[in-house]
Every structure is written in C-alpha cells, then in structure tokens.
Amino acid sequence: MDREDSLERLGATTDEPADLFEHFEQRSVGGRTHHVLTAARHGVERGTVIVEESDAVVRGYPSVPRVLVLDPGLPSFFEGTDSVAIEEKLDGFNVRIAVAGGDGDAPLAFTRSGYVCPYTTARARDRLPLAAFFAEHPTKVLCTELIGPETPYTTHDYEGIDSHEFRVFDVRDRESGDPVPVADRRTLCAEYGVGQPRWFGRSEPSAAVETVRDAIDELDAAGREGVVVKSADGESMVKYTTESQHHAELAYAFSLPFEHGRDFVFSRIVRDAFQAVESGDSDDRLRERARDLGESILLPMVSTIRDVRDGDPVGERHTVRGDPDALDALFEHLDDQSLTIDRRSDRREDGERVVEFVKVAESSRDRIQYYLEGGTRDE
C-alpha cells in the first residue's frame, strides 16, 4: 500500500502518513489484506478500509450529529438550505455493502468499525439484488440497516418482519463517500426493488419542525427510534429520537449494568430532559415521563441481579437463521472478537438452521456475583 497516495486519496487533515496510518489495524479477509481505521482520525471516518491487493478504498460512514431541540435546532443547522428530507431512523445493525476487490469479486458487508461480518454478507447476498446493482454501479456503496427480531446484533420488532430484512438509507461513492442526493437515491433503490426507510416528506427547514414533531409522536407511540433529517443533496444530516427509544436504550444499558459507561447513560437522560422541555410537558405528563425513565433504569437491573442470583445466563439474547455454513462463520467471527457465546438452541426450521444464543455479559455477571457474595464497592 502506497501510504502517500492513500493519504491524499483519503483527504486526511495531516501531511504525515505515519500520523494517520499508525491508527489502522491490519486484518485478513478471504485471503486479502484489509487496513482498517477503527476510530475517526485526521478527518477520516471510523471504519474506513483500504484493501491492499485491489487498492480499493471503502469510506467509513460519517458520524451523524443530533439536535436536542427541533426549534431552533433544525433551522439553525440547515441555515442556507432550501429543503430537507425527513426519513425514519431505524433501530438495526448498520453495514456498508460494497465490492472492494477486483472485477468479479462478490460484495462484502462492512460494519461501522470496518469488520466484514460473514453472516450479514451472506444474508445481503441472499436478500438483495447485489449482482444487478453492482454490475451497473461498481463504485457505489449501499448503506443499509439489517432490521428485525432475528439478527446477531439487534432485536427490535418491526411490523411485518418475522425474521430480518435490509433497508437502504444511503448510497455513496465507495472512495470519496459523496452521497447520492436523497431523491435520486430513493428512485435508484426503487428501480432495484430495494427497501428503504419510511418517508415523511420534504420541506424547507423551518416547516420541517412541525413535520418532525408529528412524525416523532407517531413513531413514539409505535415504539420506534426516530428520524433523520437530510439536506436534499444528502451532504448534511441530523437525527432526533423518541422518548420510547431513550427509555429502551436505558433499559438495555441497565440490564447489563457494568458493560456501559456513564456517558452512555447520561446522554440518554439529557435527550429526554430537553425533549420534555420543548414538548411543554405538563406536571402530570412530566411525572409520567420520569416514572417511565426510572422504571427503565431500575426494573431491568433488578431483573439481571435476580438472574445472576438464580444462575441464569446474563447478556444479549439473539436468534439467527440461515445457511449452516454462514452461521458457523458468524460464530467464528464472534469468537474472533473475544465474545463469550452461550448457545441455547440449535435446530432446523423450513430448511434453515436456527440458533438461539446469548452473548454473555461477563463483566456484569462477575461483578454482580461478587457483590451478592458480600463484596464491597468503593464509591
């Protein structure tokens, strides 16, 4: 790999290749060498991958900022923008699908941190028209969410999805990361019959405030995550999430109380507080919100402590289905990441292998057990 050339192609903010490439990790995927940036550095996005043999660059997906209040948040962020597009933000597993080798290479699914997930790759090849798409658009990246109750990473239920499906929320240039404009992307995906996030409309930024509020009310009632608001060209975007999502994320964090840092917890409470103020919650409504927030903290943590006390497994529970070889590759991938997996069930259904498993939360399990046995805690 020519580091000088790669530095220029990536548009890094440093002139010294060593400053950037000391942060890359080297991995082997399918006999090829991947150089992976695991955290954003010098203007280059986390998850950026350089494939040594093909000299291909798969740009990482940019971090999406969040507004805590819609007004004046949206008009201020999109100042000078004629119109914005509003789409649902989905609660799933984010992967970029790209052809990163030479001609004839099959597409790969890259995670946010630049890993190639063998399971998601296999399911994408099975569920999406990748051959047709990349035959016409070989230098593009499909930015997708794998959603549904049966994935190895998330378990959110969506109406009409029994197992899992893909939704394309962005199409970008593989190397530069430049997005296809929102309207063009929606047309392009429709041509290939590819699912996309729900569309809430397009308007000028100040008018979008009310559209987003209405969308959030509807999504909150359904227990959905929120919205992403994008400039028409797709270059600028912000996200805004629902009360139910804030509480669901807190419940998740406190069900594994020693796996997540204080910043994770505090940020969700901050979001909820600003939303309560902007929503003009009455005293009764604020007490209801506070009660729900408190329950999302205490109840899952108590449940987990009881599970440890009773000897039950503690961790994230998942179900996956698919080709047996693809599932074997998935568990090898999880093992490579030093995860402890407790397989609870392994069976066949409708010609597919179905595995139920727990990603064991060892830190939470061990520390809870220590405290239950009389251990002390320094505070």
mmCIF file of C-alpha atoms in Angstrom:
data_model
loop_
_atom_site.group_PDB
_atom_site.id
_atom_site.type_symbol
_atom_site.label_atom_id
_atom_site.label_comp_id
_atom_site.label_asym_id
_atom_site.label_seq_id
_atom_site.Cartn_x
_atom_site.Cartn_y
_atom_site.Cartn_z
ATOM 1 C CA MET A 1 0.000 0.000 0.000
ATOM 2 C CA ASP A 2 1.352 3.400 -1.034
ATOM 3 C CA ARG A 3 0.763 5.448 2.104
ATOM 4 C CA GLU A 4 1.486 8.806 0.483
ATOM 5 C CA ASP A 5 -1.038 8.106 -2.258
ATOM 6 C CA SER A 6 -3.610 6.735 0.199
ATOM 7 C CA LEU A 7 -3.220 9.792 2.432
ATOM 8 C CA GLU A 8 -4.019 12.070 -0.495
ATOM 9 C CA ARG A 9 -6.955 9.954 -1.672
ATOM 10 C CA LEU A 10 -8.457 9.935 1.813
ATOM 11 C CA GLY A 11 -8.183 13.718 2.124
ATOM 12 C CA ALA A 12 -6.709 13.482 5.616
ATOM 13 C CA THR A 13 -6.019 16.652 7.583
ATOM 14 C CA THR A 14 -2.420 15.638 8.308
ATOM 15 C CA ASP A 15 0.511 15.780 5.903
ATOM 16 C CA GLU A 16 2.332 12.910 7.595
ATOM 17 C CA PRO A 17 1.242 9.378 6.615
ATOM 18 C CA ALA A 18 2.516 7.980 9.919
ATOM 19 C CA ASP A 19 0.149 10.249 11.864
ATOM 20 C CA LEU A 20 -2.833 8.560 10.220
ATOM 21 C CA PHE A 21 -1.707 5.017 9.479
ATOM 22 C CA GLU A 22 -0.490 4.299 12.998
ATOM 23 C CA HIS A 23 -4.203 4.099 13.838
ATOM 24 C CA PHE A 24 -5.016 1.478 11.182
ATOM 25 C CA GLU A 25 -5.312 -2.217 12.018
ATOM 26 C CA GLN A 26 -4.405 -4.975 9.571
ATOM 27 C CA ARG A 27 -6.836 -7.849 9.058
ATOM 28 C CA SER A 28 -7.056 -10.760 6.644
ATOM 29 C CA VAL A 29 -10.398 -11.315 4.912
ATOM 30 C CA GLY A 30 -10.823 -14.013 2.284
ATOM 31 C CA GLY A 31 -7.118 -14.059 1.529
ATOM 32 C CA ARG A 32 -6.932 -10.277 1.133
ATOM 33 C CA THR A 33 -5.313 -7.744 3.426
ATOM 34 C CA HIS A 34 -7.607 -5.079 4.854
ATOM 35 C CA HIS A 35 -6.187 -1.971 6.525
ATOM 36 C CA VAL A 36 -8.930 -0.695 8.846
ATOM 37 C CA LEU A 37 -9.311 2.591 10.711
ATOM 38 C CA THR A 38 -11.152 1.659 13.911
ATOM 39 C CA ALA A 39 -11.710 5.227 15.156
ATOM 40 C CA ALA A 40 -12.041 8.540 13.320
ATOM 41 C CA ARG A 41 -8.683 10.262 12.892
ATOM 42 C CA HIS A 42 -7.459 13.332 10.984
ATOM 43 C CA GLY A 43 -10.723 13.859 9.117
ATOM 44 C CA VAL A 44 -11.061 10.226 8.042
ATOM 45 C CA GLU A 45 -14.134 8.357 9.210
ATOM 46 C CA ARG A 46 -14.151 5.373 11.526
ATOM 47 C CA GLY A 47 -14.483 2.097 9.646
ATOM 48 C CA THR A 48 -12.605 3.246 6.544
ATOM 49 C CA VAL A 49 -10.995 0.243 4.844
ATOM 50 C CA ILE A 50 -8.168 0.023 2.315
ATOM 51 C CA VAL A 51 -7.856 -3.333 0.541
ATOM 52 C CA GLU A 52 -4.183 -3.798 -0.228
ATOM 53 C CA GLU A 53 -4.418 -6.183 -3.191
ATOM 54 C CA SER A 54 -7.051 -4.211 -5.129
ATOM 55 C CA ASP A 55 -6.083 -0.755 -3.811
ATOM 56 C CA ALA A 56 -9.794 -0.154 -3.187
ATOM 57 C CA VAL A 57 -10.976 2.276 -0.521
ATOM 58 C CA VAL A 58 -14.272 1.758 1.302
ATOM 59 C CA ARG A 59 -15.002 5.012 3.068
ATOM 60 C CA GLY A 60 -16.409 4.909 6.591
ATOM 61 C CA TYR A 61 -19.855 6.358 7.232
ATOM 62 C CA PRO A 62 -19.813 9.849 8.749
ATOM 63 C CA SER A 63 -20.931 10.427 12.314
ATOM 64 C CA VAL A 64 -24.424 11.945 12.373
ATOM 65 C CA PRO A 65 -24.931 14.794 14.872
ATOM 66 C CA ARG A 66 -28.052 15.092 16.983
ATOM 67 C CA VAL A 67 -30.318 18.034 17.744
ATOM 68 C CA LEU A 68 -31.755 18.169 21.259
ATOM 69 C CA VAL A 69 -34.445 20.722 20.361
ATOM 70 C CA LEU A 70 -36.128 20.879 16.973
ATOM 71 C CA ASP A 71 -36.750 24.606 17.093
ATOM 72 C CA PRO A 72 -34.375 26.369 16.563
ATOM 73 C CA GLY A 73 -32.208 23.261 16.058
ATOM 74 C CA LEU A 74 -33.335 22.351 12.545
ATOM 75 C CA PRO A 75 -33.478 25.875 11.040
ATOM 76 C CA SER A 76 -30.101 26.683 12.588
ATOM 77 C CA PHE A 77 -28.371 23.503 11.412
ATOM 78 C CA PHE A 78 -29.771 23.766 7.888
ATOM 79 C CA GLU A 79 -29.346 27.529 7.540
ATOM 80 C CA GLY A 80 -28.963 28.367 3.859
ATOM 81 C CA THR A 81 -30.536 25.066 2.787
ATOM 82 C CA ASP A 82 -33.619 25.309 0.576
ATOM 83 C CA SER A 83 -35.193 21.998 1.549
ATOM 84 C CA VAL A 84 -34.674 18.961 3.732
ATOM 85 C CA ALA A 85 -35.852 15.353 3.505
ATOM 86 C CA ILE A 86 -37.269 13.524 6.521
ATOM 87 C CA GLU A 87 -36.961 9.742 6.857
ATOM 88 C CA GLU A 88 -37.373 7.242 9.654
ATOM 89 C CA LYS A 89 -34.282 6.307 11.635
ATOM 90 C CA LEU A 90 -34.269 2.545 12.027
ATOM 91 C CA ASP A 91 -33.057 0.540 15.005
ATOM 92 C CA GLY A 92 -30.877 -2.071 13.354
ATOM 93 C CA PHE A 93 -27.364 -3.158 12.502
ATOM 94 C CA ASN A 94 -25.596 -0.676 10.256
ATOM 95 C CA VAL A 95 -23.476 -2.112 7.422
ATOM 96 C CA ARG A 96 -21.988 -0.766 4.198
ATOM 97 C CA ILE A 97 -22.173 -3.189 1.287
ATOM 98 C CA ALA A 98 -19.512 -2.764 -1.376
ATOM 99 C CA VAL A 99 -17.376 -4.580 -3.913
ATOM 100 C CA ALA A 100 -13.891 -3.966 -2.576
ATOM 101 C CA GLY A 101 -11.843 -6.308 -4.730
ATOM 102 C CA GLY A 102 -11.276 -6.628 -8.438
ATOM 103 C CA ASP A 103 -13.748 -7.430 -11.190
ATOM 104 C CA GLY A 104 -15.870 -10.426 -10.354
ATOM 105 C CA ASP A 105 -15.386 -10.157 -6.598
ATOM 106 C CA ALA A 106 -18.517 -10.632 -4.519
ATOM 107 C CA PRO A 107 -19.851 -7.780 -2.352
ATOM 108 C CA LEU A 108 -18.951 -7.654 1.337
ATOM 109 C CA ALA A 109 -20.853 -6.196 4.295
ATOM 110 C CA PHE A 110 -18.644 -3.880 6.366
ATOM 111 C CA THR A 111 -19.634 -2.939 9.919
ATOM 112 C CA ARG A 112 -19.315 0.574 11.321
ATOM 113 C CA SER A 113 -15.895 -0.351 12.715
ATOM 114 C CA GLY A 114 -14.697 -1.861 9.428
ATOM 115 C CA TYR A 115 -15.091 -5.557 10.170
ATOM 116 C CA VAL A 116 -16.525 -7.806 7.471
ATOM 117 C CA CYS A 117 -19.474 -9.629 9.016
ATOM 118 C CA PRO A 118 -19.784 -13.043 7.308
ATOM 119 C CA TYR A 119 -23.384 -13.558 8.393
ATOM 120 C CA THR A 120 -24.614 -10.160 7.217
ATOM 121 C CA THR A 121 -22.640 -10.583 3.996
ATOM 122 C CA ALA A 122 -24.326 -13.928 3.314
ATOM 123 C CA ARG A 123 -27.796 -12.604 4.115
ATOM 124 C CA ALA A 124 -27.280 -9.498 1.973
ATOM 125 C CA ARG A 125 -26.231 -11.627 -0.985
ATOM 126 C CA ASP A 126 -29.343 -13.728 -0.451
ATOM 127 C CA ARG A 127 -31.860 -10.931 0.193
ATOM 128 C CA LEU A 128 -30.682 -8.036 -2.011
ATOM 129 C CA PRO A 129 -30.169 -7.779 -5.808
ATOM 130 C CA LEU A 130 -26.468 -7.095 -5.340
ATOM 131 C CA ALA A 131 -25.240 -8.631 -8.598
ATOM 132 C CA ALA A 132 -27.560 -6.461 -10.672
ATOM 133 C CA PHE A 133 -26.863 -3.315 -8.657
ATOM 134 C CA PHE A 134 -23.071 -3.548 -8.626
ATOM 135 C CA ALA A 135 -22.931 -4.562 -12.291
ATOM 136 C CA GLU A 136 -24.269 -1.082 -13.037
ATOM 137 C CA HIS A 137 -22.784 0.783 -10.055
ATOM 138 C CA PRO A 138 -19.493 -0.937 -9.138
ATOM 139 C CA THR A 139 -18.025 2.066 -7.289
ATOM 140 C CA LYS A 140 -21.049 2.730 -5.091
ATOM 141 C CA VAL A 141 -21.741 1.643 -1.517
ATOM 142 C CA LEU A 142 -25.150 0.579 -0.237
ATOM 143 C CA CYS A 143 -25.532 1.893 3.315
ATOM 144 C CA THR A 144 -28.065 -0.357 4.992
ATOM 145 C CA GLU A 145 -29.700 -1.337 8.252
ATOM 146 C CA LEU A 146 -30.305 -5.009 8.978
ATOM 147 C CA ILE A 147 -33.525 -4.899 10.994
ATOM 148 C CA GLY A 148 -35.887 -7.356 12.625
ATOM 149 C CA PRO A 149 -36.098 -9.683 15.623
ATOM 150 C CA GLU A 150 -33.668 -12.280 14.253
ATOM 151 C CA THR A 151 -30.209 -10.773 13.838
ATOM 152 C CA PRO A 152 -26.970 -11.361 15.761
ATOM 153 C CA TYR A 153 -26.745 -7.713 16.795
ATOM 154 C CA THR A 154 -30.153 -6.105 17.389
ATOM 155 C CA THR A 155 -33.593 -7.492 18.184
ATOM 156 C CA HIS A 156 -36.085 -4.693 17.551
ATOM 157 C CA ASP A 157 -39.503 -5.839 16.320
ATOM 158 C CA TYR A 158 -40.897 -4.240 13.170
ATOM 159 C CA GLU A 159 -44.410 -4.856 11.937
ATOM 160 C CA GLY A 160 -44.438 -7.280 9.026
ATOM 161 C CA ILE A 161 -40.867 -8.518 9.593
ATOM 162 C CA ASP A 162 -40.797 -12.009 11.085
ATOM 163 C CA SER A 163 -37.050 -12.565 10.863
ATOM 164 C CA HIS A 164 -34.915 -9.843 9.273
ATOM 165 C CA GLU A 165 -34.733 -7.539 6.264
ATOM 166 C CA PHE A 166 -32.462 -4.856 4.845
ATOM 167 C CA ARG A 167 -33.306 -1.185 4.389
ATOM 168 C CA VAL A 168 -31.035 1.082 2.335
ATOM 169 C CA PHE A 169 -30.816 4.552 3.885
ATOM 170 C CA ASP A 170 -27.967 5.950 1.786
ATOM 171 C CA VAL A 171 -25.964 5.292 -1.376
ATOM 172 C CA ARG A 172 -22.470 6.775 -1.530
ATOM 173 C CA ASP A 173 -19.324 6.740 -3.601
ATOM 174 C CA ARG A 174 -17.101 3.986 -2.288
ATOM 175 C CA GLU A 175 -13.904 6.039 -2.091
ATOM 176 C CA SER A 176 -14.936 9.671 -1.647
ATOM 177 C CA GLY A 177 -18.014 8.995 0.469
ATOM 178 C CA ASP A 178 -20.013 11.526 -1.556
ATOM 179 C CA PRO A 179 -23.743 10.751 -1.231
ATOM 180 C CA VAL A 180 -26.295 10.328 -3.975
ATOM 181 C CA PRO A 181 -28.950 13.068 -3.489
ATOM 182 C CA VAL A 182 -31.896 11.825 -1.459
ATOM 183 C CA ALA A 183 -34.497 11.940 -4.239
ATOM 184 C CA ASP A 184 -32.139 10.232 -6.703
ATOM 185 C CA ARG A 185 -31.264 7.575 -4.147
ATOM 186 C CA ARG A 186 -34.904 6.777 -3.453
ATOM 187 C CA THR A 187 -35.563 6.478 -7.191
ATOM 188 C CA LEU A 188 -32.476 4.314 -7.686
ATOM 189 C CA CYS A 189 -33.395 1.926 -4.874
ATOM 190 C CA ALA A 190 -36.979 1.700 -6.106
ATOM 191 C CA GLU A 191 -35.683 0.664 -9.539
ATOM 192 C CA TYR A 192 -33.952 -2.326 -7.951
ATOM 193 C CA GLY A 193 -36.827 -3.134 -5.594
ATOM 194 C CA VAL A 194 -34.714 -2.409 -2.520
ATOM 195 C CA GLY A 195 -36.469 -1.469 0.726
ATOM 196 C CA GLN A 196 -35.854 1.972 2.234
ATOM 197 C CA PRO A 197 -36.774 3.809 5.444
ATOM 198 C CA ARG A 198 -40.210 5.330 5.711
ATOM 199 C CA TRP A 199 -40.555 8.709 4.012
ATOM 200 C CA PHE A 200 -42.114 11.592 5.961
ATOM 201 C CA GLY A 201 -41.752 14.282 3.337
ATOM 202 C CA ARG A 202 -39.679 17.179 2.135
ATOM 203 C CA SER A 203 -39.935 20.829 3.149
ATOM 204 C CA GLU A 204 -37.919 23.903 3.945
ATOM 205 C CA PRO A 205 -36.120 23.654 7.312
ATOM 206 C CA SER A 206 -38.438 25.795 9.450
ATOM 207 C CA ALA A 207 -41.527 23.947 8.203
ATOM 208 C CA ALA A 208 -39.780 20.640 8.890
ATOM 209 C CA VAL A 209 -40.006 21.301 12.640
ATOM 210 C CA GLU A 210 -43.727 20.552 12.735
ATOM 211 C CA THR A 211 -43.395 17.622 10.323
ATOM 212 C CA VAL A 212 -40.758 16.046 12.543
ATOM 213 C CA ARG A 213 -42.836 16.626 15.678
ATOM 214 C CA ASP A 214 -45.796 14.835 14.113
ATOM 215 C CA ALA A 215 -43.553 12.008 12.915
ATOM 216 C CA ILE A 216 -41.963 11.642 16.350
ATOM 217 C CA ASP A 217 -45.375 11.460 18.035
ATOM 218 C CA GLU A 218 -46.422 8.681 15.673
ATOM 219 C CA LEU A 219 -43.148 6.790 15.938
ATOM 220 C CA ASP A 220 -43.045 7.134 19.720
ATOM 221 C CA ALA A 221 -46.497 5.589 20.033
ATOM 222 C CA ALA A 222 -45.247 2.638 17.977
ATOM 223 C CA GLY A 223 -42.032 2.247 19.992
ATOM 224 C CA ARG A 224 -39.821 3.231 17.043
ATOM 225 C CA GLU A 225 -36.476 5.012 17.123
ATOM 226 C CA GLY A 226 -36.808 8.414 15.471
ATOM 227 C CA VAL A 227 -35.987 10.345 12.303
ATOM 228 C CA VAL A 228 -33.039 11.510 10.235
ATOM 229 C CA VAL A 229 -33.325 14.895 8.542
ATOM 230 C CA LYS A 230 -31.091 15.414 5.499
ATOM 231 C CA SER A 231 -30.348 18.216 3.097
ATOM 232 C CA ALA A 232 -31.650 17.418 -0.383
ATOM 233 C CA ASP A 233 -28.127 16.668 -1.618
ATOM 234 C CA GLY A 234 -27.542 14.248 1.279
ATOM 235 C CA GLU A 235 -24.428 16.087 2.432
ATOM 236 C CA SER A 236 -25.770 17.352 5.781
ATOM 237 C CA MET A 237 -27.904 15.424 8.251
ATOM 238 C CA VAL A 238 -29.041 15.321 11.859
ATOM 239 C CA LYS A 239 -31.004 12.837 13.925
ATOM 240 C CA TYR A 240 -33.720 13.154 16.543
ATOM 241 C CA THR A 241 -35.102 10.292 18.600
ATOM 242 C CA THR A 242 -38.246 9.366 20.516
ATOM 243 C CA GLU A 243 -38.894 9.183 24.232
ATOM 244 C CA SER A 244 -39.556 5.457 23.958
ATOM 245 C CA GLN A 245 -36.143 4.984 22.332
ATOM 246 C CA HIS A 246 -34.376 6.892 25.108
ATOM 247 C CA HIS A 247 -36.021 4.673 27.701
ATOM 248 C CA ALA A 248 -35.417 1.486 25.710
ATOM 249 C CA GLU A 249 -31.710 2.287 25.462
ATOM 250 C CA LEU A 250 -31.550 2.986 29.193
ATOM 251 C CA ALA A 251 -33.313 -0.309 29.888
ATOM 252 C CA TYR A 252 -30.782 -2.082 27.679
ATOM 253 C CA ALA A 253 -27.852 -0.399 29.429
ATOM 254 C CA PHE A 254 -29.116 -1.184 32.926
ATOM 255 C CA SER A 255 -29.918 -4.775 32.026
ATOM 256 C CA LEU A 256 -26.122 -5.074 31.597
ATOM 257 C CA PRO A 257 -25.140 -2.529 34.245
ATOM 258 C CA PHE A 258 -21.374 -2.976 34.161
ATOM 259 C CA GLU A 259 -20.933 -3.084 30.378
ATOM 260 C CA HIS A 260 -21.682 0.569 29.544
ATOM 261 C CA GLY A 261 -20.079 3.793 30.685
ATOM 262 C CA ARG A 262 -21.692 6.741 32.398
ATOM 263 C CA ASP A 263 -21.602 8.806 29.191
ATOM 264 C CA PHE A 264 -23.938 6.307 27.519
ATOM 265 C CA VAL A 265 -26.471 6.617 30.330
ATOM 266 C CA PHE A 266 -26.172 10.366 30.874
ATOM 267 C CA SER A 267 -26.614 11.217 27.189
ATOM 268 C CA ARG A 268 -29.992 9.429 27.074
ATOM 269 C CA ILE A 269 -31.234 11.283 30.147
ATOM 270 C CA VAL A 270 -30.098 14.604 28.654
ATOM 271 C CA ARG A 271 -32.034 13.885 25.444
ATOM 272 C CA ASP A 272 -35.169 13.089 27.401
ATOM 273 C CA ALA A 273 -34.893 16.225 29.544
ATOM 274 C CA PHE A 274 -34.552 18.589 26.588
ATOM 275 C CA GLN A 275 -37.390 16.830 24.800
ATOM 276 C CA ALA A 276 -39.626 17.212 27.853
ATOM 277 C CA VAL A 277 -38.968 20.957 27.947
ATOM 278 C CA GLU A 278 -39.546 21.509 24.233
ATOM 279 C CA SER A 279 -42.679 19.346 24.303
ATOM 280 C CA GLY A 280 -44.106 21.525 27.051
ATOM 281 C CA ASP A 281 -44.864 18.562 29.300
ATOM 282 C CA SER A 282 -47.451 19.308 31.962
ATOM 283 C CA ASP A 283 -46.619 18.420 35.554
ATOM 284 C CA ASP A 284 -48.621 15.210 35.245
ATOM 285 C CA ARG A 285 -47.011 14.310 31.924
ATOM 286 C CA LEU A 286 -43.547 15.071 33.305
ATOM 287 C CA ARG A 287 -44.175 12.789 36.284
ATOM 288 C CA GLU A 288 -45.291 10.054 33.885
ATOM 289 C CA ARG A 289 -42.124 10.515 31.836
ATOM 290 C CA ALA A 290 -39.995 10.470 34.995
ATOM 291 C CA ARG A 291 -41.693 7.307 36.218
ATOM 292 C CA ASP A 292 -41.130 5.591 32.869
ATOM 293 C CA LEU A 293 -37.490 6.683 32.859
ATOM 294 C CA GLY A 294 -36.974 5.425 36.404
ATOM 295 C CA GLU A 295 -38.562 2.091 35.597
ATOM 296 C CA SER A 296 -36.323 1.718 32.551
ATOM 297 C CA ILE A 297 -33.345 2.051 34.909
ATOM 298 C CA LEU A 298 -34.354 0.076 37.984
ATOM 299 C CA LEU A 299 -36.507 -2.785 36.698
ATOM 300 C CA PRO A 300 -34.049 -4.308 34.190
ATOM 301 C CA MET A 301 -31.164 -4.020 36.646
ATOM 302 C CA VAL A 302 -33.135 -5.785 39.379
ATOM 303 C CA SER A 303 -34.103 -8.485 36.880
ATOM 304 C CA THR A 304 -30.456 -9.026 35.943
ATOM 305 C CA ILE A 305 -29.348 -9.237 39.584
ATOM 306 C CA ARG A 306 -32.020 -11.865 40.174
ATOM 307 C CA ASP A 307 -30.864 -13.806 37.097
ATOM 308 C CA VAL A 308 -27.301 -13.910 38.406
ATOM 309 C CA ARG A 309 -28.535 -14.927 41.846
ATOM 310 C CA ASP A 310 -30.549 -17.768 40.283
ATOM 311 C CA GLY A 311 -27.734 -18.930 37.998
ATOM 312 C CA ASP A 312 -29.418 -17.876 34.751
ATOM 313 C CA PRO A 313 -27.350 -16.527 31.825
ATOM 314 C CA VAL A 314 -26.910 -12.762 31.608
ATOM 315 C CA GLY A 315 -26.332 -10.960 28.334
ATOM 316 C CA GLU A 316 -27.812 -10.089 24.953
ATOM 317 C CA ARG A 317 -30.199 -12.715 23.591
ATOM 318 C CA HIS A 318 -30.354 -13.281 19.846
ATOM 319 C CA THR A 319 -31.827 -15.626 17.273
ATOM 320 C CA VAL A 320 -30.280 -16.125 13.836
ATOM 321 C CA ARG A 321 -31.288 -18.261 10.900
ATOM 322 C CA GLY A 322 -29.711 -19.131 7.577
ATOM 323 C CA ASP A 323 -27.290 -21.433 5.825
ATOM 324 C CA PRO A 324 -25.405 -23.684 8.291
ATOM 325 C CA ASP A 325 -22.017 -22.643 6.917
ATOM 326 C CA ALA A 326 -22.927 -18.955 7.228
ATOM 327 C CA LEU A 327 -23.890 -19.462 10.870
ATOM 328 C CA ASP A 328 -20.642 -21.320 11.543
ATOM 329 C CA ALA A 329 -18.783 -18.356 10.035
ATOM 330 C CA LEU A 330 -20.787 -15.985 12.234
ATOM 331 C CA PHE A 331 -19.829 -17.780 15.436
ATOM 332 C CA GLU A 332 -16.188 -17.882 14.346
ATOM 333 C CA HIS A 333 -16.429 -14.122 13.760
ATOM 334 C CA LEU A 334 -17.913 -13.548 17.232
ATOM 335 C CA ASP A 335 -15.237 -15.774 18.752
ATOM 336 C CA ASP A 336 -12.540 -13.733 16.988
ATOM 337 C CA GLN A 337 -13.942 -10.698 18.794
ATOM 338 C CA SER A 338 -13.403 -12.492 22.131
ATOM 339 C CA LEU A 339 -17.127 -12.718 22.870
ATOM 340 C CA THR A 340 -18.416 -15.489 25.104
ATOM 341 C CA ILE A 341 -21.371 -17.196 23.425
ATOM 342 C CA ASP A 342 -23.865 -19.436 25.209
ATOM 343 C CA ARG A 343 -25.851 -21.383 22.603
ATOM 344 C CA ARG A 344 -29.290 -22.122 23.995
ATOM 345 C CA SER A 345 -30.839 -23.863 20.991
ATOM 346 C CA ASP A 346 -29.661 -25.166 17.606
ATOM 347 C CA ARG A 347 -32.329 -26.589 15.301
ATOM 348 C CA ARG A 348 -33.702 -26.772 11.745
ATOM 349 C CA GLU A 349 -36.790 -24.904 10.535
ATOM 350 C CA ASP A 350 -38.064 -24.811 6.949
ATOM 351 C CA GLY A 351 -34.719 -25.939 5.578
ATOM 352 C CA GLU A 352 -32.710 -23.356 7.526
ATOM 353 C CA ARG A 353 -30.556 -23.656 10.610
ATOM 354 C CA VAL A 354 -31.873 -21.604 13.550
ATOM 355 C CA VAL A 355 -29.682 -20.836 16.559
ATOM 356 C CA GLU A 356 -30.705 -19.052 19.748
ATOM 357 C CA PHE A 357 -27.786 -17.751 21.770
ATOM 358 C CA VAL A 358 -26.690 -15.330 24.463
ATOM 359 C CA LYS A 359 -23.714 -13.001 24.217
ATOM 360 C CA VAL A 360 -22.643 -13.411 27.814
ATOM 361 C CA ALA A 361 -22.048 -10.136 29.668
ATOM 362 C CA GLU A 362 -19.145 -11.404 31.733
ATOM 363 C CA SER A 363 -18.307 -8.122 33.446
ATOM 364 C CA SER A 364 -21.863 -7.601 34.701
ATOM 365 C CA ARG A 365 -22.260 -11.250 35.666
ATOM 366 C CA ASP A 366 -18.985 -11.429 37.581
ATOM 367 C CA ARG A 367 -19.350 -8.121 39.413
ATOM 368 C CA ILE A 368 -22.949 -8.790 40.401
ATOM 369 C CA GLN A 369 -21.939 -12.214 41.705
ATOM 370 C CA TYR A 370 -19.120 -10.608 43.667
ATOM 371 C CA TYR A 371 -21.494 -8.125 45.323
ATOM 372 C CA LEU A 372 -24.092 -10.828 46.020
ATOM 373 C CA GLU A 373 -21.387 -12.773 47.832
ATOM 374 C CA GLY A 374 -20.702 -9.798 50.091
ATOM 375 C CA GLY A 375 -18.069 -7.955 48.089
ATOM 376 C CA THR A 376 -17.553 -4.259 48.773
ATOM 377 C CA ARG A 377 -17.744 -1.334 46.361
ATOM 378 C CA ASP A 378 -15.622 1.826 46.582
ATOM 379 C CA GLU A 379 -17.626 4.984 45.846
#
